GROMACS .gro file of C-alpha atoms in nm:
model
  357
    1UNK     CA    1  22.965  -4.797   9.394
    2UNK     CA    2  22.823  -5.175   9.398
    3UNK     CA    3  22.731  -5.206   9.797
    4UNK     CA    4  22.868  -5.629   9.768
    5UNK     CA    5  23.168  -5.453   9.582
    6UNK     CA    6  23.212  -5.173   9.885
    7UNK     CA    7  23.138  -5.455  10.159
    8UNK     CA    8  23.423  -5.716  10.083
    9UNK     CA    9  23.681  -5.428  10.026
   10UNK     CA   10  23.614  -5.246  10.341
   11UNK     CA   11  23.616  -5.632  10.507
   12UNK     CA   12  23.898  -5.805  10.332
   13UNK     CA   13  24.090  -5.455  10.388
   14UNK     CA   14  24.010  -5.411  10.752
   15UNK     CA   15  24.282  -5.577  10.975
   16UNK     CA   16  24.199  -5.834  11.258
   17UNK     CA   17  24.457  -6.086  11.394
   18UNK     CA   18  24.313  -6.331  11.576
   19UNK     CA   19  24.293  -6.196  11.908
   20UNK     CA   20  24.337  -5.875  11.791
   21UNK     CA   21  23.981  -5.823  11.580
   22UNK     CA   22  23.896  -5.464  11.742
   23UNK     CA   23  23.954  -5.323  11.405
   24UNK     CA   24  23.770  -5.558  11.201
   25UNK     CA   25  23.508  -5.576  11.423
   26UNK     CA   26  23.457  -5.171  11.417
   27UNK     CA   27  23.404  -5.239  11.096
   28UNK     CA   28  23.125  -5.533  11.137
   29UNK     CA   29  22.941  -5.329  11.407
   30UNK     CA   30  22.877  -5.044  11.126
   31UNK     CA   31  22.732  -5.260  10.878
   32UNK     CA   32  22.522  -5.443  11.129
   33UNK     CA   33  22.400  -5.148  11.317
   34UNK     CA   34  21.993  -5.120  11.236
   35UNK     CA   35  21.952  -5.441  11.124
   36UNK     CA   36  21.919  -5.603  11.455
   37UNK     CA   37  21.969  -5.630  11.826
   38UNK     CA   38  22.380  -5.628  11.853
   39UNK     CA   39  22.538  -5.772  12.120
   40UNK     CA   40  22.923  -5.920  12.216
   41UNK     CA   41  23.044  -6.233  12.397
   42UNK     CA   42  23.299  -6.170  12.626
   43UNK     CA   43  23.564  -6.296  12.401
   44UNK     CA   44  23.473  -6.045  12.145
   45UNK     CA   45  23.229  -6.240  11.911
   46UNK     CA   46  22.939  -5.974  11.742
   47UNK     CA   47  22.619  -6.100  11.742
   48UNK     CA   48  22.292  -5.980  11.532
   49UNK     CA   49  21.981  -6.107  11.614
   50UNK     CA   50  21.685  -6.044  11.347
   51UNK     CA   51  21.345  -6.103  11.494
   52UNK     CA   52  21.110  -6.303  11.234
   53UNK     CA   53  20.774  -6.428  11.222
   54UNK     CA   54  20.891  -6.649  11.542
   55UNK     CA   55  21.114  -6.675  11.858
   56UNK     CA   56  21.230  -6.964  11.726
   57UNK     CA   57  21.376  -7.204  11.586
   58UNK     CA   58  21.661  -6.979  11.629
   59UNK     CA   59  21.920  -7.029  11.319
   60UNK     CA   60  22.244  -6.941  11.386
   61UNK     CA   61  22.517  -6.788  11.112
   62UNK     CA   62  22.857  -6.836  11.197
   63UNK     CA   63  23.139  -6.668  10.979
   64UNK     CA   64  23.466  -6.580  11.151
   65UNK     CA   65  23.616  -6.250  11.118
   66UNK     CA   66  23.993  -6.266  11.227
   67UNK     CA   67  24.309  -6.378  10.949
   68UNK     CA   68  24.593  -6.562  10.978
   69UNK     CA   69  24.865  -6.308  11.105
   70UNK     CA   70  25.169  -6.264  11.297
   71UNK     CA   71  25.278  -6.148  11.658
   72UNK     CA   72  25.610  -5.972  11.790
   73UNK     CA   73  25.801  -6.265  11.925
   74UNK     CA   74  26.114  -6.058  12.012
   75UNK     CA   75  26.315  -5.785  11.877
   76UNK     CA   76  26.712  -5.823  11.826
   77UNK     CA   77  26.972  -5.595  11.907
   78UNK     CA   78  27.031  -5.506  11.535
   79UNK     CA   79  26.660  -5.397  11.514
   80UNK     CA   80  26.532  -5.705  11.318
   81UNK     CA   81  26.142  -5.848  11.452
   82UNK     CA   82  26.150  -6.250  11.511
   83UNK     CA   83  25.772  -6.347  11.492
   84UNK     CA   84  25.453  -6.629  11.635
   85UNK     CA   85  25.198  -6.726  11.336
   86UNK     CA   86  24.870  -6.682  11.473
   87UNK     CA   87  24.681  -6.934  11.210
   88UNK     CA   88  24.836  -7.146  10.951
   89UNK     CA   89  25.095  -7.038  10.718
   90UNK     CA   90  25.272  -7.200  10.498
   91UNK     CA   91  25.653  -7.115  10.506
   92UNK     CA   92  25.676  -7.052  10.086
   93UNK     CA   93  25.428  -6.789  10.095
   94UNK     CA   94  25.631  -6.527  10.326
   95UNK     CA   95  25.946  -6.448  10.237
   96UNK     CA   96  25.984  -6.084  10.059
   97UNK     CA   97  25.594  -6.015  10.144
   98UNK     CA   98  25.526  -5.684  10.345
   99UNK     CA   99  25.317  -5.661  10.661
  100UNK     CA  100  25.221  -5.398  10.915
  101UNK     CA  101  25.257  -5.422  11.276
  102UNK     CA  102  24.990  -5.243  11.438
  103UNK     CA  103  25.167  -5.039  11.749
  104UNK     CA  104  25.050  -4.799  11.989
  105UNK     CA  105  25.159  -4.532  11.802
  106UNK     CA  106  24.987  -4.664  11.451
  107UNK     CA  107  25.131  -4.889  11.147
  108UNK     CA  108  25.493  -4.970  11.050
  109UNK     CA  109  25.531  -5.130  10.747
  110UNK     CA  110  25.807  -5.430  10.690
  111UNK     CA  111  25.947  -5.683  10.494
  112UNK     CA  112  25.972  -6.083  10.583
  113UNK     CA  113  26.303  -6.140  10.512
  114UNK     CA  114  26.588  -6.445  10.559
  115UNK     CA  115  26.942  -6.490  10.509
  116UNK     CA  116  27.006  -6.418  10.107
  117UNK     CA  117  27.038  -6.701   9.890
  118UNK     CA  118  27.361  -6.552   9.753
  119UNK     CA  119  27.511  -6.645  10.106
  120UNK     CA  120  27.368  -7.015  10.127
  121UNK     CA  121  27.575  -7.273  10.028
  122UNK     CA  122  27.424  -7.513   9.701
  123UNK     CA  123  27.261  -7.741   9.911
  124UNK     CA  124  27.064  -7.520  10.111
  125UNK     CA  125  26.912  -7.270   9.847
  126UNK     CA  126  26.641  -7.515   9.720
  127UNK     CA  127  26.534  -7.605  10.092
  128UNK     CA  128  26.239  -7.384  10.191
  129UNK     CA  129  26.350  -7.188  10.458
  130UNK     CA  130  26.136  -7.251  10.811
  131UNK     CA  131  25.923  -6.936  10.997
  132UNK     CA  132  26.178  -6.942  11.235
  133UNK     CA  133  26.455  -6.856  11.055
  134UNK     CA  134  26.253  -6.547  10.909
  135UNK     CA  135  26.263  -6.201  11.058
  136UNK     CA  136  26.050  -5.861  10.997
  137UNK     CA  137  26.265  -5.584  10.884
  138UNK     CA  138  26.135  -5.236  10.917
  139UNK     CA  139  26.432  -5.036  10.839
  140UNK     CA  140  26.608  -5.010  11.133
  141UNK     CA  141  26.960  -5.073  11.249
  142UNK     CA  142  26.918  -5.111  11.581
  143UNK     CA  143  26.693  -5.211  11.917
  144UNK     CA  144  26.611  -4.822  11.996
  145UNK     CA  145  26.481  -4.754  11.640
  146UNK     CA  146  26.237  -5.019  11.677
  147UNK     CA  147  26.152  -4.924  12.010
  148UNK     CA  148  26.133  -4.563  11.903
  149UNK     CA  149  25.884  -4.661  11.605
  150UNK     CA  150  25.695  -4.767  11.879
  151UNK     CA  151  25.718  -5.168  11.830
  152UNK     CA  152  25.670  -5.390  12.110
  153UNK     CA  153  25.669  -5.746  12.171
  154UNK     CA  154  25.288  -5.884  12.132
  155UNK     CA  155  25.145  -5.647  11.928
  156UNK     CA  156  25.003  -5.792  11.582
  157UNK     CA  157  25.108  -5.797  11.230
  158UNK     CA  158  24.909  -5.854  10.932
  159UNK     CA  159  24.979  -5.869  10.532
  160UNK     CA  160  24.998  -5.550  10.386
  161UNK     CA  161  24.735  -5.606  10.038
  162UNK     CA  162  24.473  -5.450   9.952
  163UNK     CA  163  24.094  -5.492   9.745
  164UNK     CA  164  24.171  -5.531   9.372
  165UNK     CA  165  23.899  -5.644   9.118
  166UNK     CA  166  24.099  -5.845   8.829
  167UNK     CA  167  24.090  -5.895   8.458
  168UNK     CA  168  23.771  -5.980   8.451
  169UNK     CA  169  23.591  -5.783   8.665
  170UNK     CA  170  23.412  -6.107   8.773
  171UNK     CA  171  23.744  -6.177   9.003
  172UNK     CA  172  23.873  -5.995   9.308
  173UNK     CA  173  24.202  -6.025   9.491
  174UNK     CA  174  24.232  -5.985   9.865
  175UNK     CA  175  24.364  -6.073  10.163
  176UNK     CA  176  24.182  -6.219  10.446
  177UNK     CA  177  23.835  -6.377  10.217
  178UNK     CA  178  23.920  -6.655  10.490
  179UNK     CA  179  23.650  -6.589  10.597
  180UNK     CA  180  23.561  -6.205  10.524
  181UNK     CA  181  23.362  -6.376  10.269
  182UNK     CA  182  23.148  -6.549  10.601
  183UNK     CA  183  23.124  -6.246  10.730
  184UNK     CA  184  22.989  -6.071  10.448
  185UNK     CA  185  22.748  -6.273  10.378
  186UNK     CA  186  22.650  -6.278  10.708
  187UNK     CA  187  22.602  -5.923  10.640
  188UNK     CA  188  22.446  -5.964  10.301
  189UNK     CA  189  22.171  -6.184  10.455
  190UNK     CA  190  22.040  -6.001  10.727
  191UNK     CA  191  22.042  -5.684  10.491
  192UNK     CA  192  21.819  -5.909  10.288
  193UNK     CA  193  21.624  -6.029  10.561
  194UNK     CA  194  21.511  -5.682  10.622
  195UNK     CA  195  21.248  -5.732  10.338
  196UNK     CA  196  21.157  -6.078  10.353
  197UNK     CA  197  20.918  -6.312  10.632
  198UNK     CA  198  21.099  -6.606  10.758
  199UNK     CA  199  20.955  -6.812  11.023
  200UNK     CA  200  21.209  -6.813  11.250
  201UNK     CA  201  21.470  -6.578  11.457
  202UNK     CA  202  21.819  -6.520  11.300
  203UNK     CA  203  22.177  -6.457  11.454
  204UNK     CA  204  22.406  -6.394  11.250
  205UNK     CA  205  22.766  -6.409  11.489
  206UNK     CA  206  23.102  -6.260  11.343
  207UNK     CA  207  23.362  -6.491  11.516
  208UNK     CA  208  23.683  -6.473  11.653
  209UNK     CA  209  24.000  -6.666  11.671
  210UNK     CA  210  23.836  -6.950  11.528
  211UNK     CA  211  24.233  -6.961  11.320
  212UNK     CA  212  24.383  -7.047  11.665
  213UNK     CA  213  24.121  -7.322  11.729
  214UNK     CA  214  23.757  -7.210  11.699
  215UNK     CA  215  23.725  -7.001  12.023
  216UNK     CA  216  23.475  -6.722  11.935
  217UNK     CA  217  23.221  -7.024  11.821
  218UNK     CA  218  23.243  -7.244  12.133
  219UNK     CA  219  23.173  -6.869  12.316
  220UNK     CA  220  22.888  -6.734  12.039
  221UNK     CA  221  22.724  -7.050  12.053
  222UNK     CA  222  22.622  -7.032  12.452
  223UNK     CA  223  22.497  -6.710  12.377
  224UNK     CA  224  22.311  -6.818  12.099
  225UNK     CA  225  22.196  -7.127  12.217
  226UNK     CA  226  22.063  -7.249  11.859
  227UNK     CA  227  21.862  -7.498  11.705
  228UNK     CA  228  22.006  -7.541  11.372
  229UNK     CA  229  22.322  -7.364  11.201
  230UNK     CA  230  22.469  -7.287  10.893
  231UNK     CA  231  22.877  -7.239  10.896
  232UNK     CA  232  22.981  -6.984  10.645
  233UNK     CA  233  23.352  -7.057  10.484
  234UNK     CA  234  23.593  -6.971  10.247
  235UNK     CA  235  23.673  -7.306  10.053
  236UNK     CA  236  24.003  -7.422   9.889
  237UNK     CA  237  23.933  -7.403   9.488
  238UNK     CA  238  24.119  -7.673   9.277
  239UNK     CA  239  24.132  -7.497   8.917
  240UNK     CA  240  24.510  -7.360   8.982
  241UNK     CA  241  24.822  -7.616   8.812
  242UNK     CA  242  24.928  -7.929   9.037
  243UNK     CA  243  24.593  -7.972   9.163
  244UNK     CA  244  24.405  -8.375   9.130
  245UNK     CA  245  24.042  -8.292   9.111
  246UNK     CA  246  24.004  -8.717   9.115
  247UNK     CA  247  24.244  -8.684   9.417
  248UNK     CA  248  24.185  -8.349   9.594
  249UNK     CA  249  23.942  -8.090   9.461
  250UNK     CA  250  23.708  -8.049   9.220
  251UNK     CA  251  23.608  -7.765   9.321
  252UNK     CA  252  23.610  -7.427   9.066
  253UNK     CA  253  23.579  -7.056   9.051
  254UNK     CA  254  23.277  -6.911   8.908
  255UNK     CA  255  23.110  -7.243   8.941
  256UNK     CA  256  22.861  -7.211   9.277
  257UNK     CA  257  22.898  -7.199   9.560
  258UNK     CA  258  23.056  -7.524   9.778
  259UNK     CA  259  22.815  -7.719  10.015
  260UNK     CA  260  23.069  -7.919  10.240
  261UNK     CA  261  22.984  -8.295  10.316
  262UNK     CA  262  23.302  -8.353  10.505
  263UNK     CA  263  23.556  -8.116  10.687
  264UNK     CA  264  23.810  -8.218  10.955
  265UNK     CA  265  23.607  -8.115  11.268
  266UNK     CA  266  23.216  -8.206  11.097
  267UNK     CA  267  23.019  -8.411  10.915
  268UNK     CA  268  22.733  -8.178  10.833
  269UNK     CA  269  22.377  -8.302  10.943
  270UNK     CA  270  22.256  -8.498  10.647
  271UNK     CA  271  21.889  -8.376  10.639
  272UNK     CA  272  21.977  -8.023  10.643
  273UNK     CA  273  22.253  -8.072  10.387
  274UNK     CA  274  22.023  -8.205  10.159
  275UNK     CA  275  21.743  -7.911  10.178
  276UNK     CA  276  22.053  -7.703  10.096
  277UNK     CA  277  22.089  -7.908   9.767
  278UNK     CA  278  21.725  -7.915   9.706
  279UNK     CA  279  21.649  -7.603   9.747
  280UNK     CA  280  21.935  -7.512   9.488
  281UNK     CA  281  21.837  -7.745   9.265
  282UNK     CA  282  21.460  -7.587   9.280
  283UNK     CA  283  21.577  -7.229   9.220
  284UNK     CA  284  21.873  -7.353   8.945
  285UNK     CA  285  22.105  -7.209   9.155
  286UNK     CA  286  22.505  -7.394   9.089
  287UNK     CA  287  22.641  -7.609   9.367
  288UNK     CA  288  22.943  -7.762   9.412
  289UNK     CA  289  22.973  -8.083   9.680
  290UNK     CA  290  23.315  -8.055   9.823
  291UNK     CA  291  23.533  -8.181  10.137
  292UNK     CA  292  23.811  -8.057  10.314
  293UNK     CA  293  24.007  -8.347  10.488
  294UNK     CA  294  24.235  -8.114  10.685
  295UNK     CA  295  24.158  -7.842  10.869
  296UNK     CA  296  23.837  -7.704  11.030
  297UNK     CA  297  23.571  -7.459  11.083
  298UNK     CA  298  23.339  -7.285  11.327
  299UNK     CA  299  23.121  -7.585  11.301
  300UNK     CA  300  23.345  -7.845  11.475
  301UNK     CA  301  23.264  -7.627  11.786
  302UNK     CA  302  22.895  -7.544  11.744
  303UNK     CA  303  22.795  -7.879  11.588
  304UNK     CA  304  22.890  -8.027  11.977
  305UNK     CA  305  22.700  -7.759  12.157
  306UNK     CA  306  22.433  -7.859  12.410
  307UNK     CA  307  22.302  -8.183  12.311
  308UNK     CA  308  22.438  -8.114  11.932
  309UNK     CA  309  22.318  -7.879  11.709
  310UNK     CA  310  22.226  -7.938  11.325
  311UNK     CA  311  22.482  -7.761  11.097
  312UNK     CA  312  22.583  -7.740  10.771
  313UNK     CA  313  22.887  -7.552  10.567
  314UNK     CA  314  22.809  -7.374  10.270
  315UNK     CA  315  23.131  -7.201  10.149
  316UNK     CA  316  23.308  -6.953   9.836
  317UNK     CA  317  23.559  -7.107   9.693
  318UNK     CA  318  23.908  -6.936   9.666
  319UNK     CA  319  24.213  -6.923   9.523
  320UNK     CA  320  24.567  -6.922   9.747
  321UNK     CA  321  24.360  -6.917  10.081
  322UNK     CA  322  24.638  -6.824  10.406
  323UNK     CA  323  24.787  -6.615  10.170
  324UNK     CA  324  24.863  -6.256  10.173
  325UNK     CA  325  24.608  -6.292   9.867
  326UNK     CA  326  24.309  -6.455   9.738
  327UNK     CA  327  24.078  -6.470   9.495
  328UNK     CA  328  23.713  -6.518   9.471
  329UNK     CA  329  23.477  -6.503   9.182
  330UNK     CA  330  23.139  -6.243   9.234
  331UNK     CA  331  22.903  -6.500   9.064
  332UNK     CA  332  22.992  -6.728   9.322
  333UNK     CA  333  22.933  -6.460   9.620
  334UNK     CA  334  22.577  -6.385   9.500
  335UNK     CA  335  22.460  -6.740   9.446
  336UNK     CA  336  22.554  -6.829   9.753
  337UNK     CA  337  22.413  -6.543   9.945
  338UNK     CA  338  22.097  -6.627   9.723
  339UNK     CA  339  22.077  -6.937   9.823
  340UNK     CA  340  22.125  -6.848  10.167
  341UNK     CA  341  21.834  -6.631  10.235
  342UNK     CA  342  21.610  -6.879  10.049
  343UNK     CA  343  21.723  -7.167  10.324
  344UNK     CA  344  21.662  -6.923  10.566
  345UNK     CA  345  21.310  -6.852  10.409
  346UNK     CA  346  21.220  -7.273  10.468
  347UNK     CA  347  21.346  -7.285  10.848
  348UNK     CA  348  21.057  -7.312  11.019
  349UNK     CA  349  21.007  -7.537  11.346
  350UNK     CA  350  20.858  -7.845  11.181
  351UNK     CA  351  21.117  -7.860  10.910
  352UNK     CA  352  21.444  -7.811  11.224
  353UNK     CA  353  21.249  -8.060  11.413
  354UNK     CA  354  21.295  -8.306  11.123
  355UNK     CA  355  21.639  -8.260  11.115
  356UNK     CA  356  21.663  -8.491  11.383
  357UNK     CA  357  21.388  -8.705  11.400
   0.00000   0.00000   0.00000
């Protein structure tokens, strides 16, 4: 089995709800154990630190590792589950999708379901219906089934998909690449790092929550205290129908991977941005420039830390991101994690220093 191909399955296929990342995390800690000192913020962040040819500067990676899920809101009397989104869905993606509620006693599987359209009167069947008109239905018909399944109000729920490569075999669909694919790379990198000098000290810190407002990043980063940082992303590809790449994105599968120049929360530190794009452009390695004018990352937290810290956002782009699937291209994956060990390689404490000056 391809070890990048193993990696994002067991990721993308590992649950974690922000909040709820034990699972996910489990899964982090493995891969990460023996290739560098681990340790955990008291939020649940994982940390890696790989020693190099110096203490510092000290380069932080930041990749969050929880999805957009679901919580037990209440349960009815007729044994249907009323839900909280933890992260940003949008409503037309969740009707007649399954999920699992992770209980005490282990999974259920359920439905999202809403009133049938065969009930709704004309003008209400081409109105998308809202979250909170949505329910989870496991199969029961009553309060004390659910309760006997072992369902309980805050326990977590996540899309039920798993790791399938496509067509292509270039192409997988997943859940959760936002941002499994952070993660991994993460990963990918300090596996890589293993063999190669670099004049610096790496931490690379699997985040939490960041979907409910960046929390494991303003945590990770005290620990971390770093000089410079590079924010790890899914990004939002714009080769799907409906899309303005004059307008929106330009941004395409199997094309490079994205360096951001804008996102909600950052504007990346210019200097460091551009030895990104040079040091692509010296290797031949394809780049896409992209933006994302809503939304954020791990950066808008980190970027403010201290007295500021240097970051950039170098991202995969994807296809149907806060989704119960996504896709991401393989070409992209290893050109980015390419070109992030070879930024890595040029960190040393003159060239962080410049950043700034």
């Amino acid at each position: 089995m391809d070890p990048t191909f193993q990696l994002l399955k067991d990721l993308t296929e590992a649950y974690g709800a922000p909040g709820y990342e034990s699972p996910i995390r489990a899964v982090v800690r493995q891969y990460m154990q023996g290739l560098g000192d681990l340790s955990q913020d008291k939020v649940g962040s994982l940390i890696c630190k790989k020693q190099g040819s110096a203490a510092s500067p000290k380069i932080m990676l930041a990749g969050h590792m929880d999805e957009i899920g679901f919580m037990v809101k209440q349960i009815t009397n007729e044994g249907f589950i009323k839900f909280i989104p933890l992260g940003g869905w949008f409503d037309q993606v969740l009707l007649g999708q399954r999920v699992v509620i992770q209980t005490r006693r282990g999974d259920v599987v359920g439905v999202i379901g809403a009133k049938p359209p065969h009930l709704l009167p004309p003008e209400e069947r081409t109105k998308v219906v809202a979250k909170k008109d949505m329910y989870i239905d496991i199969g029961a018909t009553c309060l004390q089934e659910v309760e006997e399944a072992g369902v309980a109000v805050g326990d977590p729920i996540l899309p039920r998909a798993d790791f399938v490569p496509l067509a292509s075999g270039k192409t997988y669909l997943s859940k959760a690449f936002d941002d499994r694919v952070g993660t991994a790379l993460i990963i990918s990198a300090l596996q890589d790092l293993q063999k190669i000098d670099h004049p610096n000290t790496v931490y690379g810190a699997a985040t939490v929550m960041e979907e409910v407002g960046l929390r494991g990043a303003t945590t990770s980063v005290r620990m971390v205290d770093p000089d410079a940082a590079i924010i790890l992303e899914s990004d939002i590809a714009g080769d799907v129908p409906g899309i303005k790449k004059e307008e929106e994105t330009a941004v395409k599968l199997g094309k490079g991977p994205t360096i951001l120049v804008y996102e909600g929360r950052t504007i990346p530190n210019l200097k460091f941005r551009e030895l990104l794009v040079e040091t692509a452009r010296e290797l031949n390695i394809p780049v896409q420039m992209s933006y994302v004018e809503a939304g954020g990352t791990d950066g808008g937290a980190i970027h403010l830390h201290g007295v500021g810290v240097p970051t950039v956002i170098m991202a995969v782009a994807a296809r149907h991101i806060h989704s119960h699937s996504s896709i991401i291209h393989r070409d992209d994956y290893d050109n980015a994690r390419l070109l992030l060990v070879e930024v890595i390689r040029r960190l040393d404490a003159e060239t962080v220093a410049g950043f700034t000056a």
